[in-house]
Amino acid sequence: MEKKTAAYICSGCGIGDAVNIDELVSLTTGDLKVPICRTHANLCSQEGAALIKQDMDKEGANALIIAACSPRVMYDVFNFENCIVDRVNLREQVAWSQPAGDENTQMMAADYLRMSAAKVAAMELPVPYKPEKEISKTLLVVGGGIAGMTSAVEASKAGYSVVLVEKEAELGGFQKKVGQIATFPYKGVVKNPLNELIKEVTSSPKIKVYTGARVEKTVGGPGVFEVSIKQNGTTAQENIGAIVLAAGWQPYDPTKLDKKLGFGASPNVITNAMFEETYLKGKVTRPSDGQAVSKVAFLQCAGSRDPQYLPYCSTVCCTTSLKQSLVIKAENPKSDVYVVFKEMRTPGQAEDLYRKAQEEGVIFIRCQSPEVKVDGGKVTVEALDELLGETVSLEGMDLVVLATGMVPVTALGMDISKEAKPQEEKKEDKKEEELLVPPDIIRRSEILNLEYRQGPELPALKYDFPDSHFICFPYETRRTGIYAAGCSHRPMGIGSTKEDGAGAAMKAIQCIELTSRGASVHPRAGDLTFPEFAMQRCTQCKRCTVECPFGAINEDEKANPLPQPTRCRRCGVCMGACPERIISFKNYSVPMIGNMIKAIEVPAEEDEKPRIVVLACENDAYPALDMAGLRRMNYAPWYRVIPLRCLGSMNLVWIADSLSKGIDGILLLGCKHGDDYQCHFIKGSELSSIRLSKVSETLNRLALESDRVRFETVSIIDYEKLPALLNEFAEKLQEIGPNPFKGW
Ligand code: SF4
Ligand code: SF4
């Protein structure tokens, strides 16, 4: 594309008061040689946008530098099709965070224009990726329980075809074992309406159901998944656009529980799941002799919320025990029913169920650690009642029901992360050992059988649930186009499971539609670029294939990367990882950022005006800087901020570029990593901090102090702390003294 660059400088929102616009225009048309440069008092107005449009139509302007507000606002106003656009943040990060009319403020604005001109010169117009195969708009739902069936029904109602695979011979999942459910808003305990949902699925012409079947193999990526489904000894092939994983859960194994809860010591000590199965056969009876029950104790949190067993709350066990206690009371109103609990957790309208149980005479005992004592046929529950301050002995219990929690099916199976590659390759492959990324935990649970370089199943997160980001991206897993629903996502009751099934279906549909337009899914939704590899220079080092957080790059037998663009989230982690610097996007590349750094004007040492480059993650750190500006919080004027798609896309060469140019310091601002991480690309921030630990090598080579480079994690709500952090680092650099490369 032959570029014709045009620059537009807005003087509104205080920009014109803070900086000398005429000087910026002179710089743009002079040193920067931009042929068109216009100013406007309100560029985001209809008139301002029309000015730009007019230049596009009449002057052929197709590479636009828009120096105004942050790129995070007015996105639609400055979104011009078939045009390269770069936004220069003169408002939040100059006019609103620096003193007006100051020489340093002017220098900052001028540098941002220089950096933008360098960026635009390196940018190309994205060409959307089009796979050779036709994009499929069919959803695959794995799991025929409530979540899976709801996903299938909702997707079909939205007009999409669905293939549903259930491993059991019948649809229904765990709910097949449940006779009655409580209705909310609470109207009583009613017969489980599961069959109605099953009927909806089986009667829909848009849903193809495979029961007694399993996914044998999944290859490809969003839009072009090829899924082999094995059923009755034969294998069917389906072309799939996106996948909803609704594989469900299993009750926590009661044999692993603390012996003092009595499981296994008497047949009359059962679990909540066993209670349901017993009830399905008719009346609830005493397992030891089939007699009617009149004394029943429910013990809550059996193994749950205990780091030794199941560390989390399964959210439904309290409600289930309340429902089961009402079933007993309905059968025998004179029965003695006790619920021994640490805390009753009855969120939302389940509180009505709690009230109903109290009204029906169920007795609640608050106790942290009850004990079940079995003496011959006699079962006694001993509980230190926190209210009475004394131990209560519930003797002669006909039935003790342990309220055990839920374990996602994805948690079952062995950790095979280390086996994901053949053993012999691992031994000989020295390069692999040097790779930076900590491996994902992959379990052999045989649910999706992905043909991915990183292993056959979804990586497990905390407690083995496979969703990728518990704060911002519910449903999303670490494999693009695969969304977790229901109890594969987190423990939940029936109402939430239905909502979750519908939500995951909507995410899968979004993925299909974005993929069919060649665009990325969340968080860079709509991005039309994708990584391109200059393969002739590839050394088969495997960094890109291993470090991609989404398993988007497979490998051939010679270790050549095989990018799968529809799986790609456009984070740029591979670009940051590649030592040969041969991975780039049309509008984001190692040379492009390098040129932006080189465009910064570095004053001579005697001017005592240090320069510090901030490589800021665009997801949290950059918005936090904007927020600081929005609150008119000032910070040292020496900073020049470059937004990165993810700090994981940082290539170490930028640090060398900066220091060899005489930049005094480099600040990397990324997201928090660790268990409760917030990194939008999962590992990007962690990877960059690991890479940075290797930077001392570079610094030593350049005979520079490693204190010149600092890594900090910030979330968007840390904006209040940012000015102090920036000022402190600037002071530290002044203590260290100027970069000795200055002026070279
Ligand atoms: S841009 Fe990110 S998701 Fe895409 S291939 Fe590179 S590392 Fe993987
Ligand atoms: S990181 Fe770069 S050099 Fe290494 S395998 Fe990937 S593309 Fe090739």
Coordinates of C-alpha atoms in Angstrom, one line a residue, residues 224-604:
V224 CA -12.2 -25.2 11.2
F225 CA -12.2 -27.9 13.9
E226 CA -12.5 -31.4 12.6
V227 CA -13.9 -33.6 15.3
S228 CA -13.9 -37.4 15.2
I229 CA -16.7 -38.8 17.3
K230 CA -16.7 -42.5 18.2
Q231 CA -20.0 -44.2 18.8
N232 CA -20.8 -47.9 18.7
G233 CA -17.5 -48.8 17.1
T234 CA -17.8 -46.4 14.2
T235 CA -16.3 -43.0 13.9
A236 CA -18.2 -40.0 12.5
Q237 CA -16.5 -36.7 11.4
E238 CA -18.0 -33.3 12.1
N239 CA -16.8 -29.9 11.0
I240 CA -17.1 -27.6 13.9
G241 CA -16.8 -23.8 14.5
A242 CA -16.5 -23.6 18.3
I243 CA -16.8 -25.9 21.3
V244 CA -18.7 -25.8 24.6
L245 CA -17.2 -28.0 27.2
A246 CA -19.9 -29.1 29.6
A247 CA -18.4 -32.3 30.8
G248 CA -19.9 -31.8 34.3
W249 CA -18.7 -33.0 37.6
Q250 CA -18.4 -36.0 40.0
P251 CA -19.1 -36.0 43.7
Y252 CA -16.0 -35.8 45.9
D253 CA -14.8 -39.3 46.6
P254 CA -16.1 -40.0 50.2
T255 CA -13.5 -42.7 50.8
K256 CA -10.9 -39.8 50.9
L257 CA -12.8 -38.1 53.7
D258 CA -11.6 -37.8 57.3
K259 CA -12.4 -41.1 59.1
K260 CA -14.1 -39.2 61.9
L261 CA -17.0 -38.5 59.5
G262 CA -17.7 -42.2 59.6
F263 CA -18.0 -42.9 55.9
G264 CA -17.5 -46.7 55.4
A265 CA -17.9 -47.4 59.2
S266 CA -21.6 -48.0 58.8
P267 CA -23.9 -48.4 55.7
N268 CA -26.1 -45.8 57.3
V269 CA -23.5 -43.1 56.7
I270 CA -24.1 -42.0 53.1
T271 CA -23.4 -39.0 50.9
N272 CA -25.8 -36.4 49.5
A273 CA -25.4 -38.0 46.0
M274 CA -26.2 -41.5 47.4
F275 CA -29.3 -40.0 49.1
E276 CA -30.6 -38.9 45.7
E277 CA -30.1 -42.3 44.2
T278 CA -31.8 -44.0 47.2
Y279 CA -34.7 -41.6 46.9
L280 CA -35.1 -42.3 43.2
K281 CA -36.0 -45.9 44.1
G282 CA -38.9 -44.7 46.2
K283 CA -38.9 -43.8 49.9
V284 CA -35.7 -42.9 51.8
T285 CA -34.9 -45.9 54.0
R286 CA -32.2 -47.0 56.4
P287 CA -29.6 -48.7 54.2
S288 CA -28.6 -51.3 56.8
D289 CA -32.1 -52.9 56.9
G290 CA -34.5 -51.0 54.6
Q291 CA -36.5 -49.7 57.6
A292 CA -38.2 -46.3 57.6
V293 CA -36.0 -43.4 58.9
S294 CA -37.0 -41.1 61.7
K295 CA -33.7 -39.7 62.9
V296 CA -31.5 -38.1 60.2
A297 CA -28.4 -35.9 60.5
F298 CA -26.9 -33.9 57.6
L299 CA -23.3 -32.9 58.0
Q300 CA -22.4 -30.0 55.9
C301 CA -19.0 -29.2 54.3
A302 CA -18.0 -32.8 54.4
G303 CA -14.4 -32.4 53.2
S304 CA -15.3 -29.0 51.6
R305 CA -13.6 -25.7 52.4
D306 CA -10.8 -27.7 53.8
P307 CA -7.3 -27.4 52.3
Q308 CA -6.7 -31.1 53.0
Y309 CA -9.7 -32.3 51.0
L310 CA -11.7 -30.0 48.7
P311 CA -10.5 -26.5 49.4
Y312 CA -13.5 -24.7 47.9
C313 CA -17.3 -24.3 48.5
S314 CA -19.4 -26.2 46.0
T315 CA -22.2 -23.7 46.5
V316 CA -25.0 -26.3 46.3
C317 CA -24.5 -28.7 49.2
C318 CA -26.3 -26.5 51.7
T319 CA -29.3 -26.1 49.4
T320 CA -29.3 -29.8 48.6
S321 CA -29.3 -30.8 52.3
L322 CA -32.2 -28.4 52.9
K323 CA -34.1 -29.9 50.1
Q324 CA -33.3 -33.4 51.3
S325 CA -34.3 -32.5 54.9
L326 CA -37.7 -31.3 53.6
V327 CA -38.1 -34.6 51.6
I328 CA -37.6 -36.5 54.9
K329 CA -40.0 -34.2 56.8
A330 CA -42.6 -34.6 54.0
E331 CA -42.4 -38.4 54.3
N332 CA -42.5 -38.3 58.1
P333 CA -43.3 -35.0 59.7
K334 CA -42.5 -36.4 63.1
S335 CA -39.0 -37.3 62.2
D336 CA -36.0 -35.6 63.9
V337 CA -33.9 -34.0 61.2
Y338 CA -30.7 -32.2 62.1
V339 CA -28.4 -30.1 59.9
V340 CA -24.9 -29.6 61.4
F341 CA -23.1 -26.8 59.6
K342 CA -20.1 -24.4 59.7
E343 CA -22.0 -21.8 57.9
M344 CA -25.2 -22.3 55.9
R345 CA -24.7 -20.9 52.4
T346 CA -28.0 -20.2 50.8
P347 CA -27.4 -17.5 48.3
G348 CA -30.2 -15.5 46.8
Q349 CA -33.7 -16.9 47.0
A350 CA -32.4 -20.2 48.5
E351 CA -32.8 -18.3 51.8
D352 CA -36.5 -19.1 51.5
L353 CA -35.7 -22.8 51.5
Y354 CA -33.7 -22.3 54.7
R355 CA -36.6 -20.6 56.3
K356 CA -39.0 -23.3 55.1
A357 CA -36.8 -26.0 56.7
Q358 CA -36.8 -24.1 60.0
E359 CA -40.6 -23.8 59.8
E360 CA -40.9 -27.5 59.2
G361 CA -38.9 -28.1 62.4
V362 CA -35.5 -29.1 61.0
I363 CA -32.9 -28.4 63.8
F364 CA -29.8 -26.5 62.9
I365 CA -26.6 -26.9 64.9
R366 CA -23.6 -24.8 64.2
C367 CA -20.4 -26.8 64.7
Q368 CA -17.0 -26.6 63.0
S369 CA -16.0 -30.2 63.4
P370 CA -18.7 -32.9 64.0
E371 CA -17.8 -36.5 64.6
V372 CA -19.7 -39.6 63.7
K373 CA -19.3 -42.5 66.1
V374 CA -20.3 -46.0 65.1
D375 CA -20.8 -48.6 67.8
G376 CA -22.2 -51.8 66.4
G377 CA -25.4 -50.8 64.6
K378 CA -25.7 -47.5 66.5
V379 CA -24.7 -44.3 64.8
T380 CA -24.1 -41.2 67.0
V381 CA -23.2 -37.7 65.8
E382 CA -21.3 -35.6 68.3
A383 CA -21.2 -31.9 67.7
L384 CA -19.8 -29.0 69.7
D385 CA -22.8 -26.6 69.4
E386 CA -21.2 -23.1 69.2
L387 CA -24.4 -21.5 70.4
L388 CA -24.8 -23.6 73.5
G389 CA -21.1 -23.9 74.1
E390 CA -21.5 -27.6 74.8
T391 CA -21.2 -30.9 72.9
V392 CA -24.5 -32.2 71.7
S393 CA -24.8 -36.0 71.2
L394 CA -27.3 -37.0 68.5
E395 CA -27.8 -40.7 69.3
G396 CA -29.4 -43.5 67.3
M397 CA -29.3 -41.8 63.9
D398 CA -31.0 -43.9 61.2
L399 CA -29.1 -42.0 58.6
V400 CA -26.2 -39.6 58.4
V401 CA -25.9 -37.7 55.2
L402 CA -22.5 -36.2 54.4
A403 CA -22.8 -33.2 52.2
T404 CA -19.8 -33.7 49.8
G405 CA -18.8 -31.3 47.2
M406 CA -18.3 -31.2 43.4
V407 CA -15.2 -32.1 41.5
P408 CA -15.0 -31.1 37.8
V409 CA -14.5 -34.0 35.4
T410 CA -11.6 -32.1 34.0
A411 CA -9.8 -32.7 37.4
L412 CA -9.8 -36.4 37.0
G413 CA -6.9 -38.2 35.4
M414 CA -3.2 -37.9 35.7
D415 CA -1.1 -34.8 35.2
I416 CA 0.6 -35.5 31.8
S417 CA 2.1 -32.1 31.2
K418 CA 5.6 -33.6 31.1
E419 CA 4.5 -36.4 28.7
A420 CA 3.0 -34.0 26.2
K421 CA 6.2 -34.6 24.1
P422 CA 7.9 -37.9 23.3
Q423 CA 10.4 -38.9 26.0
E424 CA 13.4 -39.3 23.6
E425 CA 13.0 -35.8 22.2
K426 CA 12.8 -34.4 25.7
K427 CA 16.1 -36.0 26.8
E428 CA 18.1 -34.8 23.8
D429 CA 16.5 -31.5 23.4
K430 CA 18.8 -29.1 25.3
K431 CA 17.2 -26.0 23.7
E432 CA 13.9 -27.0 25.2
E433 CA 15.3 -27.0 28.7
E434 CA 16.3 -23.4 28.2
L435 CA 12.8 -22.4 27.4
L436 CA 11.3 -20.0 29.8
V437 CA 7.7 -20.9 30.2
P438 CA 6.5 -23.0 33.2
P439 CA 4.4 -25.9 31.7
D440 CA 0.6 -25.9 31.9
I441 CA -0.9 -28.7 34.0
I442 CA -2.7 -31.0 31.5
R443 CA -4.6 -34.0 32.7
R444 CA -5.3 -37.1 30.8
S445 CA -9.0 -36.9 31.1
E446 CA -9.8 -37.9 27.5
I447 CA -12.6 -35.4 27.0
L448 CA -11.5 -33.4 23.9
N449 CA -8.4 -35.3 22.7
L450 CA -7.0 -32.2 21.1
E451 CA -4.2 -32.5 18.6
Y452 CA -2.4 -29.6 20.0
R453 CA 1.4 -29.2 20.6
Q454 CA 0.7 -28.4 24.2
G455 CA -1.3 -31.5 25.0
P456 CA -4.6 -33.2 24.5
E457 CA -6.9 -31.4 27.0
L458 CA -7.5 -28.0 28.4
P459 CA -4.9 -26.7 30.9
A460 CA -6.1 -26.9 34.4
L461 CA -6.3 -23.8 36.6
K462 CA -6.7 -23.6 40.3
Y463 CA -8.6 -26.6 41.6
D464 CA -8.5 -28.0 38.0
F465 CA -11.2 -25.9 36.6
P466 CA -10.3 -25.0 33.0
D467 CA -11.5 -21.4 32.5
S468 CA -8.8 -18.9 31.8
H469 CA -9.6 -15.8 33.7
F470 CA -11.9 -15.8 36.6
I471 CA -12.4 -12.1 36.8
C472 CA -12.7 -10.8 33.2
F473 CA -13.4 -13.7 30.9
P474 CA -15.8 -16.2 32.3
Y475 CA -16.3 -19.2 30.0
E476 CA -12.9 -18.7 28.2
T477 CA -10.4 -21.4 28.4
R478 CA -6.7 -21.4 27.4
R479 CA -7.7 -22.8 24.1
T480 CA -9.4 -20.4 21.8
G481 CA -12.9 -21.3 20.7
I482 CA -13.4 -23.7 23.6
Y483 CA -15.7 -22.5 26.3
A484 CA -16.4 -24.1 29.7
A485 CA -19.9 -24.2 31.0
G486 CA -21.7 -25.5 34.1
C487 CA -19.7 -27.4 36.7
S488 CA -16.8 -27.8 34.3
H489 CA -16.5 -24.0 34.8
R490 CA -17.2 -23.7 38.5
P491 CA -19.4 -25.5 41.0
M492 CA -23.0 -24.3 40.6
G493 CA -26.7 -25.2 41.1
I494 CA -29.3 -25.9 38.4
G495 CA -30.4 -22.2 37.9
S496 CA -26.8 -21.0 37.5
T497 CA -25.9 -24.0 35.3
K498 CA -28.7 -23.1 32.8
E499 CA -27.5 -19.5 32.7
D500 CA -23.9 -20.7 32.3
G501 CA -24.9 -23.0 29.4
A502 CA -26.6 -20.2 27.6
G503 CA -23.6 -17.8 28.3
A504 CA -21.0 -20.3 27.0
A505 CA -23.1 -20.9 23.8
M506 CA -23.2 -17.1 23.2
K507 CA -19.4 -16.9 23.6
A508 CA -19.0 -19.8 21.1
I509 CA -21.3 -18.0 18.7
Q510 CA -19.3 -14.8 19.0
C511 CA -16.1 -16.8 18.3
I512 CA -17.6 -18.4 15.2
E513 CA -18.8 -15.0 13.9
L514 CA -15.5 -13.2 14.6
T515 CA -13.5 -16.1 13.1
S516 CA -15.6 -16.0 9.9
R517 CA -14.6 -12.4 9.5
G518 CA -10.9 -13.2 10.1
A519 CA -11.0 -11.3 13.4
S520 CA -9.7 -12.2 16.8
V521 CA -11.9 -13.1 19.8
H522 CA -11.6 -11.4 23.3
P523 CA -9.7 -9.5 24.5
R524 CA -8.5 -8.1 21.2
A525 CA -12.0 -8.8 19.7
G526 CA -12.1 -7.6 16.1
D527 CA -8.4 -7.4 15.6
L528 CA -7.7 -8.4 11.9
T529 CA -4.0 -9.0 12.3
F530 CA -2.3 -12.3 13.0
P531 CA 1.3 -13.3 13.4
E532 CA 3.2 -13.9 10.2
F533 CA 6.5 -15.9 10.3
A534 CA 9.5 -15.2 8.0
M535 CA 10.2 -18.9 8.0
Q536 CA 13.4 -18.9 6.0
R537 CA 15.1 -17.5 9.1
C538 CA 13.5 -19.8 11.6
T539 CA 16.1 -21.8 13.6
Q540 CA 13.4 -24.3 15.0
C541 CA 14.2 -23.1 18.5
K542 CA 10.6 -23.9 19.6
R543 CA 10.2 -20.8 21.8
C544 CA 7.1 -19.7 20.0
T545 CA 5.4 -23.1 19.9
V546 CA 6.1 -23.6 23.6
E547 CA 5.4 -20.2 24.9
C548 CA 2.1 -19.4 23.1
P549 CA -0.3 -19.3 26.0
F550 CA -3.2 -20.6 23.8
G551 CA -1.5 -23.5 22.1
A552 CA -2.0 -21.7 18.8
I553 CA 1.2 -23.0 17.1
N554 CA 1.7 -26.7 16.4
E555 CA 5.0 -28.1 15.2
D556 CA 6.0 -30.4 12.4
E557 CA 8.4 -33.3 12.9
K558 CA 11.4 -31.0 12.2
A559 CA 10.2 -28.6 14.9
N560 CA 9.1 -26.0 12.3
P561 CA 6.3 -23.9 13.8
L562 CA 2.9 -24.5 12.2
P563 CA 0.8 -21.5 13.1
Q564 CA -3.0 -22.0 13.4
P565 CA -4.2 -18.4 13.0
T566 CA -7.8 -19.0 14.0
R567 CA -6.6 -20.2 17.4
C568 CA -4.5 -17.1 17.8
R569 CA -5.5 -14.3 20.3
R570 CA -3.1 -11.8 18.8
C571 CA -1.2 -11.3 22.1
G572 CA 2.2 -11.1 20.4
V573 CA 3.8 -13.4 23.0
C574 CA 5.4 -15.4 20.2
M575 CA 6.8 -12.2 18.8
G576 CA 8.4 -11.4 22.1
A577 CA 9.7 -14.9 22.4
C578 CA 11.3 -15.3 19.0
P579 CA 15.1 -14.8 19.3
E580 CA 15.4 -14.4 15.5
R581 CA 12.7 -11.7 15.5
I582 CA 10.9 -13.2 12.5
I583 CA 7.4 -13.0 13.9
S584 CA 5.4 -9.9 13.2
F585 CA 1.9 -8.5 12.7
K586 CA 0.9 -6.1 10.0
N587 CA 0.6 -3.3 12.6
Y588 CA 2.8 -4.5 15.4
S589 CA 6.4 -5.7 15.1
V590 CA 9.8 -5.7 16.7
P591 CA 11.2 -3.1 14.3
M592 CA 8.1 -0.9 14.7
I593 CA 8.5 -0.6 18.4
G594 CA 12.3 -0.3 18.0
N595 CA 11.8 2.6 15.6
M596 CA 9.4 4.3 18.0
I597 CA 12.1 4.1 20.7
K598 CA 14.7 5.4 18.2
A599 CA 12.4 8.3 17.4
I600 CA 12.5 9.7 21.0
E601 CA 14.7 12.7 21.1
V602 CA 17.3 12.2 23.9
P603 CA 18.6 15.5 25.3
A604 CA 22.3 15.9 25.9

